[in-house]
Amino acid sequence: MTKKLLDIEAIRRDFPILRKPLPKGLPLTYLDSGSSAQKPQCVIDKEREVYENFYANAYRGVYRFGAIVDEELEATRERIRKLINAASVDEVVFTAGTTMSLNMVASGWGRRHVKPGDEILINEMEHHANFVPWQQLAAATGATLRFIPLTDDGRLDMSRLSEVLTEKTKLLAVTGMSNVLGTINPIGELAARAHDVGAFIVIDGAQSVPHGTTDVATPGIDFLAFSSHKLYGPSGVGVLYGRKELLDETDPLLFGGHMIDRVYKDHSTWAGPPAKFEAGTIQIAQAIALGSAIDYVNAIGFDAIHAHEQQLMQHAHKRLSEIPGMRIYGPGPEHRGAIISFTIDGTHPEDLAQLLDRRGVFVRHGHHCTMPLHDLLGVSATVRTSFGVYNSQADVDALLDAIQFAREKLRVA
Amino acid sequence: MSVSFDLTIDDIYEEFEELVDWDERCDYLIDLGFDLPELPEAAKVDEHKVHGCQSNVWLVSEITPSDPPVVEFVANSDAMIVNGLIAVLMALYSGKTPREIIEVDPKVVFAKLGLERQLSPLRRNGLYSMVDRVRKLAVEAEASK
């Protein structure tokens, strides 16, 4: 490999879990960050600090701790705003995660604005979280679900976009980066093309936000959903970004405390966004600690993170390709982010994942919540490796050794 | 259905006593998996598919007309470790009378083998569904006596 982009050893020291050997002294090779990323010490410390020093409910108490919690939460909201370049903190809603965020758009905005005869445009690489809510919305509203065709190498076939993106299209929902194929989608072009026909664009940023710069302002993303836990932050928290005028016209999914303006015996009125969408007690400590995760990735820098992960993925892609019987799904390295899913002829992904685990290599297997995509690929399951900021070439070496071990055990080597 | 499968659960207990950890047990399960009697490809159809599995599992069973009748079954997976676990289930259940099958608690057996993590509804490797299917067959046979 060429020059060292990041001090990976220093980064790895920030993650306490990576310093702890597994039984038998095996080092941990964590290649499942696409599922959920490990947490740096600063995030763990922040969550603890909230509980140890100033915990109270949010947006309710005027007493000292209540005020600190509010300030900390709003400081995180501001960090998120800057992270995605939103115009206002009122456009940043704390949710339970990407799935919740996408459901909020599909139900809260979709059921109000999507009419019979409208079309909702998705594609077969989408995660079930960005697939099923639209399928349900179409069924509930009489709209039609349509699909952008995929190329043979697992990219959106932009040459055929105009066949399916038409004046009937109300909404285009697409992932920033496929959680299986690693495909990085041309969000800018898609947003511009969607807006050209008067459609809105919803981005599932669960996989893309942790790996590179996100900007909702140019060329204009209407809704964006992502999760804290894939961004080195705590689990249980996510974000829904929506343009202010769209959030104003989105109905809340949950009703209850904090989200109201005034409750009468016979009806109620809502607070403005984001409060309108934050009924009940949010994940207080977790949301605050998400702010620390954002500080952490900002300190390293998304350009450096992206460059490092891409270099690692390219290296892994090349080495994996050399394995006999290896089938890698998705496009070449130039069109993908730090995810590589594969099968090896004569072996089952479940066996591979279990045998890799015996070598301390943690990967995911299965359909990765993309059954339509696996139907298209003609396999019921794949093995997925996904990389984070803390992965190094040594992890790729460990993966290759473990695959060789598994191939021998499964008698294909 | 005539299948030669003479491994008993006692054989497996005996073997497992020699094996100190999951790594060794896993290797043994893979060996068992490779030796599992194979279902003909024609039997690997939806009708025989066991649902709730990440890997594909097909199970073919029958109650023999012998006296007493016994349940015989063969199952195959496309995952080899699951095939090894199927071998354990076959040793435990196949060729047993419905009454014998009903009286076995598979959880106790799997715990004794240190494989309890493998036999969990959360694993979704289909073992649980297989156990359910065999036990259901036994219960129905017992009820129709």
PDB file of C-alpha atoms in Angstrom, chain A residues 1-225:
ATOM      1  CA  MET A   1       0.000   0.000   0.000  1.00  0.00           C
ATOM      2  CA  THR A   2       1.003   3.556  -0.461  1.00  0.00           C
ATOM      3  CA  LYS A   3       1.480   6.185   2.187  1.00  0.00           C
ATOM      4  CA  LYS A   4      -0.104   5.854   5.570  1.00  0.00           C
ATOM      5  CA  LEU A   5      -3.105   8.125   5.747  1.00  0.00           C
ATOM      6  CA  LEU A   6      -4.057   7.841   9.365  1.00  0.00           C
ATOM      7  CA  ASP A   7      -2.274   6.782  12.512  1.00  0.00           C
ATOM      8  CA  ILE A   8      -4.366   3.634  12.800  1.00  0.00           C
ATOM      9  CA  GLU A   9      -2.553   2.399  15.878  1.00  0.00           C
ATOM     10  CA  ALA A  10      -3.465   5.608  17.698  1.00  0.00           C
ATOM     11  CA  ILE A  11      -7.058   5.342  16.509  1.00  0.00           C
ATOM     12  CA  ARG A  12      -7.271   1.726  17.635  1.00  0.00           C
ATOM     13  CA  ARG A  13      -6.114   2.759  21.094  1.00  0.00           C
ATOM     14  CA  ASP A  14      -9.203   4.984  21.297  1.00  0.00           C
ATOM     15  CA  PHE A  15     -11.438   1.907  21.154  1.00  0.00           C
ATOM     16  CA  PRO A  16     -11.118  -0.095  24.382  1.00  0.00           C
ATOM     17  CA  ILE A  17     -12.847  -3.170  22.945  1.00  0.00           C
ATOM     18  CA  LEU A  18     -10.140  -3.532  20.297  1.00  0.00           C
ATOM     19  CA  ARG A  19      -7.432  -3.734  22.928  1.00  0.00           C
ATOM     20  CA  LYS A  20      -8.938  -6.773  24.637  1.00  0.00           C
ATOM     21  CA  PRO A  21      -7.854 -10.126  23.257  1.00  0.00           C
ATOM     22  CA  LEU A  22     -10.425 -12.854  22.787  1.00  0.00           C
ATOM     23  CA  PRO A  23     -10.111 -16.222  24.559  1.00  0.00           C
ATOM     24  CA  LYS A  24      -6.899 -18.092  23.633  1.00  0.00           C
ATOM     25  CA  GLY A  25      -5.240 -14.730  23.109  1.00  0.00           C
ATOM     26  CA  LEU A  26      -6.722 -14.231  19.647  1.00  0.00           C
ATOM     27  CA  PRO A  27      -6.812 -10.611  18.566  1.00  0.00           C
ATOM     28  CA  LEU A  28     -10.225  -9.248  17.622  1.00  0.00           C
ATOM     29  CA  THR A  29     -10.763  -8.627  13.923  1.00  0.00           C
ATOM     30  CA  TYR A  30     -13.971  -6.663  13.798  1.00  0.00           C
ATOM     31  CA  LEU A  31     -15.339  -6.483  10.270  1.00  0.00           C
ATOM     32  CA  ASP A  32     -18.985  -5.760  11.015  1.00  0.00           C
ATOM     33  CA  SER A  33     -19.035  -1.990  11.398  1.00  0.00           C
ATOM     34  CA  GLY A  34     -21.701  -1.840   8.694  1.00  0.00           C
ATOM     35  CA  SER A  35     -23.936  -3.523  11.224  1.00  0.00           C
ATOM     36  CA  SER A  36     -22.811  -1.476  14.170  1.00  0.00           C
ATOM     37  CA  ALA A  37     -19.560   0.322  14.872  1.00  0.00           C
ATOM     38  CA  GLN A  38     -17.489   0.014  18.037  1.00  0.00           C
ATOM     39  CA  LYS A  39     -17.323   2.982  20.381  1.00  0.00           C
ATOM     40  CA  PRO A  40     -14.340   5.193  21.179  1.00  0.00           C
ATOM     41  CA  GLN A  41     -13.524   5.934  24.815  1.00  0.00           C
ATOM     42  CA  CYS A  42     -14.776   9.521  24.517  1.00  0.00           C
ATOM     43  CA  VAL A  43     -18.286   8.316  23.640  1.00  0.00           C
ATOM     44  CA  ILE A  44     -18.330   5.800  26.478  1.00  0.00           C
ATOM     45  CA  ASP A  45     -17.024   8.485  28.843  1.00  0.00           C
ATOM     46  CA  LYS A  46     -19.606  11.016  27.747  1.00  0.00           C
ATOM     47  CA  GLU A  47     -22.508   8.682  28.334  1.00  0.00           C
ATOM     48  CA  ARG A  48     -21.128   7.870  31.762  1.00  0.00           C
ATOM     49  CA  GLU A  49     -20.539  11.553  32.487  1.00  0.00           C
ATOM     50  CA  VAL A  50     -24.197  12.321  31.858  1.00  0.00           C
ATOM     51  CA  TYR A  51     -25.328   9.706  34.359  1.00  0.00           C
ATOM     52  CA  GLU A  52     -22.648  10.516  36.911  1.00  0.00           C
ATOM     53  CA  ASN A  53     -22.743  14.279  36.812  1.00  0.00           C
ATOM     54  CA  PHE A  54     -25.925  15.888  35.560  1.00  0.00           C
ATOM     55  CA  TYR A  55     -28.571  13.394  34.499  1.00  0.00           C
ATOM     56  CA  ALA A  56     -32.188  14.584  34.412  1.00  0.00           C
ATOM     57  CA  ASN A  57     -35.064  14.442  31.982  1.00  0.00           C
ATOM     58  CA  ALA A  58     -34.825  16.606  28.891  1.00  0.00           C
ATOM     59  CA  TYR A  59     -36.817  19.733  28.051  1.00  0.00           C
ATOM     60  CA  ARG A  60     -38.741  19.653  31.312  1.00  0.00           C
ATOM     61  CA  GLY A  61     -36.816  20.887  34.331  1.00  0.00           C
ATOM     62  CA  VAL A  62     -35.695  24.438  35.029  1.00  0.00           C
ATOM     63  CA  TYR A  63     -33.396  23.160  37.741  1.00  0.00           C
ATOM     64  CA  ARG A  64     -29.657  23.029  37.154  1.00  0.00           C
ATOM     65  CA  PHE A  65     -29.360  19.478  35.787  1.00  0.00           C
ATOM     66  CA  GLY A  66     -32.372  19.843  33.533  1.00  0.00           C
ATOM     67  CA  ALA A  67     -30.808  22.945  32.040  1.00  0.00           C
ATOM     68  CA  ILE A  68     -27.449  21.216  31.469  1.00  0.00           C
ATOM     69  CA  VAL A  69     -29.140  18.269  29.774  1.00  0.00           C
ATOM     70  CA  ASP A  70     -31.042  20.633  27.482  1.00  0.00           C
ATOM     71  CA  GLU A  71     -27.871  22.522  26.605  1.00  0.00           C
ATOM     72  CA  GLU A  72     -25.965  19.328  25.906  1.00  0.00           C
ATOM     73  CA  LEU A  73     -28.746  17.944  23.720  1.00  0.00           C
ATOM     74  CA  GLU A  74     -28.988  21.145  21.763  1.00  0.00           C
ATOM     75  CA  ALA A  75     -25.215  21.204  21.377  1.00  0.00           C
ATOM     76  CA  THR A  76     -25.467  17.743  19.832  1.00  0.00           C
ATOM     77  CA  ARG A  77     -28.295  18.864  17.591  1.00  0.00           C
ATOM     78  CA  GLU A  78     -26.098  21.722  16.400  1.00  0.00           C
ATOM     79  CA  ARG A  79     -23.213  19.297  15.737  1.00  0.00           C
ATOM     80  CA  ILE A  80     -25.563  17.158  13.654  1.00  0.00           C
ATOM     81  CA  ARG A  81     -26.751  20.225  11.776  1.00  0.00           C
ATOM     82  CA  LYS A  82     -23.180  21.105  10.896  1.00  0.00           C
ATOM     83  CA  LEU A  83     -22.304  17.489  10.082  1.00  0.00           C
ATOM     84  CA  ILE A  84     -24.948  17.342   7.359  1.00  0.00           C
ATOM     85  CA  ASN A  85     -24.971  21.073   6.531  1.00  0.00           C
ATOM     86  CA  ALA A  86     -28.650  21.588   7.385  1.00  0.00           C
ATOM     87  CA  ALA A  87     -29.964  25.148   7.375  1.00  0.00           C
ATOM     88  CA  SER A  88     -31.413  25.040  10.881  1.00  0.00           C
ATOM     89  CA  VAL A  89     -31.380  22.893  14.016  1.00  0.00           C
ATOM     90  CA  ASP A  90     -35.167  22.764  13.670  1.00  0.00           C
ATOM     91  CA  GLU A  91     -34.606  20.432  10.752  1.00  0.00           C
ATOM     92  CA  VAL A  92     -32.786  17.883  12.924  1.00  0.00           C
ATOM     93  CA  VAL A  93     -35.017  15.400  14.738  1.00  0.00           C
ATOM     94  CA  PHE A  94     -33.794  12.850  17.277  1.00  0.00           C
ATOM     95  CA  THR A  95     -35.317   9.455  16.542  1.00  0.00           C
ATOM     96  CA  ALA A  96     -34.689   5.868  17.575  1.00  0.00           C
ATOM     97  CA  GLY A  97     -32.638   5.155  14.458  1.00  0.00           C
ATOM     98  CA  THR A  98     -32.697   5.007  10.680  1.00  0.00           C
ATOM     99  CA  THR A  99     -35.609   2.584  10.561  1.00  0.00           C
ATOM    100  CA  MET A 100     -37.693   4.840  12.763  1.00  0.00           C
ATOM    101  CA  SER A 101     -36.743   7.912  10.731  1.00  0.00           C
ATOM    102  CA  LEU A 102     -37.727   6.312   7.429  1.00  0.00           C
ATOM    103  CA  ASN A 103     -41.010   5.074   8.849  1.00  0.00           C
ATOM    104  CA  MET A 104     -41.723   8.592  10.099  1.00  0.00           C
ATOM    105  CA  VAL A 105     -41.354   9.953   6.575  1.00  0.00           C
ATOM    106  CA  ALA A 106     -43.324   7.139   4.939  1.00  0.00           C
ATOM    107  CA  SER A 107     -46.193   7.406   7.384  1.00  0.00           C
ATOM    108  CA  GLY A 108     -46.102  11.003   8.530  1.00  0.00           C
ATOM    109  CA  TRP A 109     -45.351  12.685   5.235  1.00  0.00           C
ATOM    110  CA  GLY A 110     -46.304   9.938   2.793  1.00  0.00           C
ATOM    111  CA  ARG A 111     -49.815   9.204   3.989  1.00  0.00           C
ATOM    112  CA  ARG A 112     -50.618  12.881   3.876  1.00  0.00           C
ATOM    113  CA  HIS A 113     -49.186  13.675   0.461  1.00  0.00           C
ATOM    114  CA  VAL A 114     -49.074  10.492  -1.629  1.00  0.00           C
ATOM    115  CA  LYS A 115     -52.246   9.953  -3.639  1.00  0.00           C
ATOM    116  CA  PRO A 116     -53.670   7.116  -5.757  1.00  0.00           C
ATOM    117  CA  GLY A 117     -51.889   7.040  -9.098  1.00  0.00           C
ATOM    118  CA  ASP A 118     -48.692   8.551  -7.688  1.00  0.00           C
ATOM    119  CA  GLU A 119     -45.506   6.563  -8.009  1.00  0.00           C
ATOM    120  CA  ILE A 120     -42.890   5.838  -5.400  1.00  0.00           C
ATOM    121  CA  LEU A 121     -39.499   5.010  -6.828  1.00  0.00           C
ATOM    122  CA  ILE A 122     -37.078   2.694  -5.036  1.00  0.00           C
ATOM    123  CA  ASN A 123     -34.736  -0.063  -6.227  1.00  0.00           C
ATOM    124  CA  GLU A 124     -33.815  -3.617  -5.361  1.00  0.00           C
ATOM    125  CA  MET A 125     -30.608  -2.848  -3.450  1.00  0.00           C
ATOM    126  CA  GLU A 126     -32.495  -1.095  -0.644  1.00  0.00           C
ATOM    127  CA  HIS A 127     -32.402  -2.359   2.936  1.00  0.00           C
ATOM    128  CA  HIS A 128     -35.805  -3.561   4.137  1.00  0.00           C
ATOM    129  CA  ALA A 129     -36.002  -0.380   6.239  1.00  0.00           C
ATOM    130  CA  ASN A 130     -36.004   1.670   3.039  1.00  0.00           C
ATOM    131  CA  PHE A 131     -38.149  -0.790   1.167  1.00  0.00           C
ATOM    132  CA  VAL A 132     -40.997  -2.136   3.285  1.00  0.00           C
ATOM    133  CA  PRO A 133     -42.223   1.281   4.560  1.00  0.00           C
ATOM    134  CA  TRP A 134     -42.662   2.404   0.915  1.00  0.00           C
ATOM    135  CA  GLN A 135     -44.308  -0.868  -0.020  1.00  0.00           C
ATOM    136  CA  GLN A 136     -46.734  -0.310   2.861  1.00  0.00           C
ATOM    137  CA  LEU A 137     -47.254   3.313   1.907  1.00  0.00           C
ATOM    138  CA  ALA A 138     -48.065   2.321  -1.683  1.00  0.00           C
ATOM    139  CA  ALA A 139     -50.545  -0.278  -0.461  1.00  0.00           C
ATOM    140  CA  ALA A 140     -52.183   2.216   1.904  1.00  0.00           C
ATOM    141  CA  THR A 141     -52.476   5.079  -0.586  1.00  0.00           C
ATOM    142  CA  GLY A 142     -53.069   3.339  -3.904  1.00  0.00           C
ATOM    143  CA  ALA A 143     -49.726   4.533  -5.200  1.00  0.00           C
ATOM    144  CA  THR A 144     -47.481   2.333  -7.347  1.00  0.00           C
ATOM    145  CA  LEU A 145     -44.064   1.166  -6.235  1.00  0.00           C
ATOM    146  CA  ARG A 146     -41.529   1.295  -9.052  1.00  0.00           C
ATOM    147  CA  PHE A 147     -37.910   0.273  -9.279  1.00  0.00           C
ATOM    148  CA  ILE A 148     -34.838   1.812 -10.830  1.00  0.00           C
ATOM    149  CA  PRO A 149     -33.226  -1.050 -12.791  1.00  0.00           C
ATOM    150  CA  LEU A 150     -29.824  -2.203 -11.568  1.00  0.00           C
ATOM    151  CA  THR A 151     -26.837  -2.863 -13.804  1.00  0.00           C
ATOM    152  CA  ASP A 152     -25.271  -6.330 -13.800  1.00  0.00           C
ATOM    153  CA  ASP A 153     -22.570  -5.099 -11.431  1.00  0.00           C
ATOM    154  CA  GLY A 154     -25.094  -3.777  -8.915  1.00  0.00           C
ATOM    155  CA  ARG A 155     -25.315  -0.073  -9.630  1.00  0.00           C
ATOM    156  CA  LEU A 156     -28.387   1.984 -10.400  1.00  0.00           C
ATOM    157  CA  ASP A 157     -28.785   1.977 -14.167  1.00  0.00           C
ATOM    158  CA  MET A 158     -28.819   5.731 -14.646  1.00  0.00           C
ATOM    159  CA  SER A 159     -29.221   5.305 -18.406  1.00  0.00           C
ATOM    160  CA  ARG A 160     -32.701   3.941 -17.721  1.00  0.00           C
ATOM    161  CA  LEU A 161     -33.671   6.361 -14.964  1.00  0.00           C
ATOM    162  CA  SER A 162     -36.028   8.345 -17.200  1.00  0.00           C
ATOM    163  CA  GLU A 163     -38.048   5.165 -17.827  1.00  0.00           C
ATOM    164  CA  VAL A 164     -39.129   5.134 -14.206  1.00  0.00           C
ATOM    165  CA  LEU A 165     -38.582   8.665 -12.921  1.00  0.00           C
ATOM    166  CA  THR A 166     -41.453  10.591 -14.449  1.00  0.00           C
ATOM    167  CA  GLU A 167     -43.942  13.287 -13.623  1.00  0.00           C
ATOM    168  CA  LYS A 168     -45.945  10.635 -11.805  1.00  0.00           C
ATOM    169  CA  THR A 169     -43.096  10.080  -9.368  1.00  0.00           C
ATOM    170  CA  LYS A 170     -43.964  11.605  -6.031  1.00  0.00           C
ATOM    171  CA  LEU A 171     -40.959  10.418  -4.173  1.00  0.00           C
ATOM    172  CA  LEU A 172     -37.609   8.740  -4.768  1.00  0.00           C
ATOM    173  CA  ALA A 173     -36.134   6.800  -1.839  1.00  0.00           C
ATOM    174  CA  VAL A 174     -32.571   5.595  -2.208  1.00  0.00           C
ATOM    175  CA  THR A 175     -29.635   4.564  -0.093  1.00  0.00           C
ATOM    176  CA  GLY A 176     -26.460   6.612  -0.095  1.00  0.00           C
ATOM    177  CA  MET A 177     -24.504   3.368  -0.001  1.00  0.00           C
ATOM    178  CA  SER A 178     -25.719  -0.207  -0.337  1.00  0.00           C
ATOM    179  CA  ASN A 179     -25.324  -2.211   2.860  1.00  0.00           C
ATOM    180  CA  VAL A 180     -24.510  -5.332   0.816  1.00  0.00           C
ATOM    181  CA  LEU A 181     -22.988  -4.318  -2.502  1.00  0.00           C
ATOM    182  CA  GLY A 182     -21.177  -1.294  -1.125  1.00  0.00           C
ATOM    183  CA  THR A 183     -22.418   0.631  -4.165  1.00  0.00           C
ATOM    184  CA  ILE A 184     -22.151   4.380  -3.695  1.00  0.00           C
ATOM    185  CA  ASN A 185     -25.120   5.969  -5.410  1.00  0.00           C
ATOM    186  CA  PRO A 186     -24.948   9.298  -7.272  1.00  0.00           C
ATOM    187  CA  ILE A 187     -27.100  11.188  -4.798  1.00  0.00           C
ATOM    188  CA  GLY A 188     -26.465  14.609  -6.290  1.00  0.00           C
ATOM    189  CA  GLU A 189     -27.585  13.569  -9.742  1.00  0.00           C
ATOM    190  CA  LEU A 190     -30.563  11.643  -8.362  1.00  0.00           C
ATOM    191  CA  ALA A 191     -31.706  14.616  -6.287  1.00  0.00           C
ATOM    192  CA  ALA A 192     -31.445  16.971  -9.269  1.00  0.00           C
ATOM    193  CA  ARG A 193     -33.282  14.546 -11.552  1.00  0.00           C
ATOM    194  CA  ALA A 194     -35.995  13.939  -8.943  1.00  0.00           C
ATOM    195  CA  HIS A 195     -36.527  17.649  -8.453  1.00  0.00           C
ATOM    196  CA  ASP A 196     -36.689  18.157 -12.216  1.00  0.00           C
ATOM    197  CA  VAL A 197     -39.883  16.086 -12.323  1.00  0.00           C
ATOM    198  CA  GLY A 198     -41.248  17.555  -9.101  1.00  0.00           C
ATOM    199  CA  ALA A 199     -40.462  14.510  -6.952  1.00  0.00           C
ATOM    200  CA  PHE A 200     -39.009  14.531  -3.446  1.00  0.00           C
ATOM    201  CA  ILE A 201     -35.910  12.576  -2.494  1.00  0.00           C
ATOM    202  CA  VAL A 202     -35.382  10.573   0.693  1.00  0.00           C
ATOM    203  CA  ILE A 203     -31.898   9.310   1.477  1.00  0.00           C
ATOM    204  CA  ASP A 204     -31.145   6.315   3.675  1.00  0.00           C
ATOM    205  CA  GLY A 205     -27.821   7.500   5.029  1.00  0.00           C
ATOM    206  CA  ALA A 206     -27.255   4.672   7.491  1.00  0.00           C
ATOM    207  CA  GLN A 207     -24.247   3.366   5.560  1.00  0.00           C
ATOM    208  CA  SER A 208     -23.070   6.509   3.808  1.00  0.00           C
ATOM    209  CA  VAL A 209     -22.994   9.063   6.628  1.00  0.00           C
ATOM    210  CA  PRO A 210     -20.259   7.288   8.665  1.00  0.00           C
ATOM    211  CA  HIS A 211     -17.901   7.064   5.700  1.00  0.00           C
ATOM    212  CA  GLY A 212     -17.780  10.457   4.084  1.00  0.00           C
ATOM    213  CA  THR A 213     -18.972  14.024   3.938  1.00  0.00           C
ATOM    214  CA  THR A 214     -22.739  14.489   3.859  1.00  0.00           C
ATOM    215  CA  ASP A 215     -24.331  17.668   2.580  1.00  0.00           C
ATOM    216  CA  VAL A 216     -28.091  18.068   2.435  1.00  0.00           C
ATOM    217  CA  ALA A 217     -27.899  21.600   1.034  1.00  0.00           C
ATOM    218  CA  THR A 218     -26.320  20.846  -2.316  1.00  0.00           C
ATOM    219  CA  PRO A 219     -28.076  19.707  -4.395  1.00  0.00           C
ATOM    220  CA  GLY A 220     -30.950  19.594  -1.950  1.00  0.00           C
ATOM    221  CA  ILE A 221     -31.892  16.494  -0.044  1.00  0.00           C
ATOM    222  CA  ASP A 222     -35.505  16.541   1.165  1.00  0.00           C
ATOM    223  CA  PHE A 223     -35.228  13.904   3.880  1.00  0.00           C
ATOM    224  CA  LEU A 224     -32.193  12.103   5.278  1.00  0.00           C
ATOM    225  CA  ALA A 225     -32.172   9.290   7.836  1.00  0.00           C
TER     226      ALA A 225
END
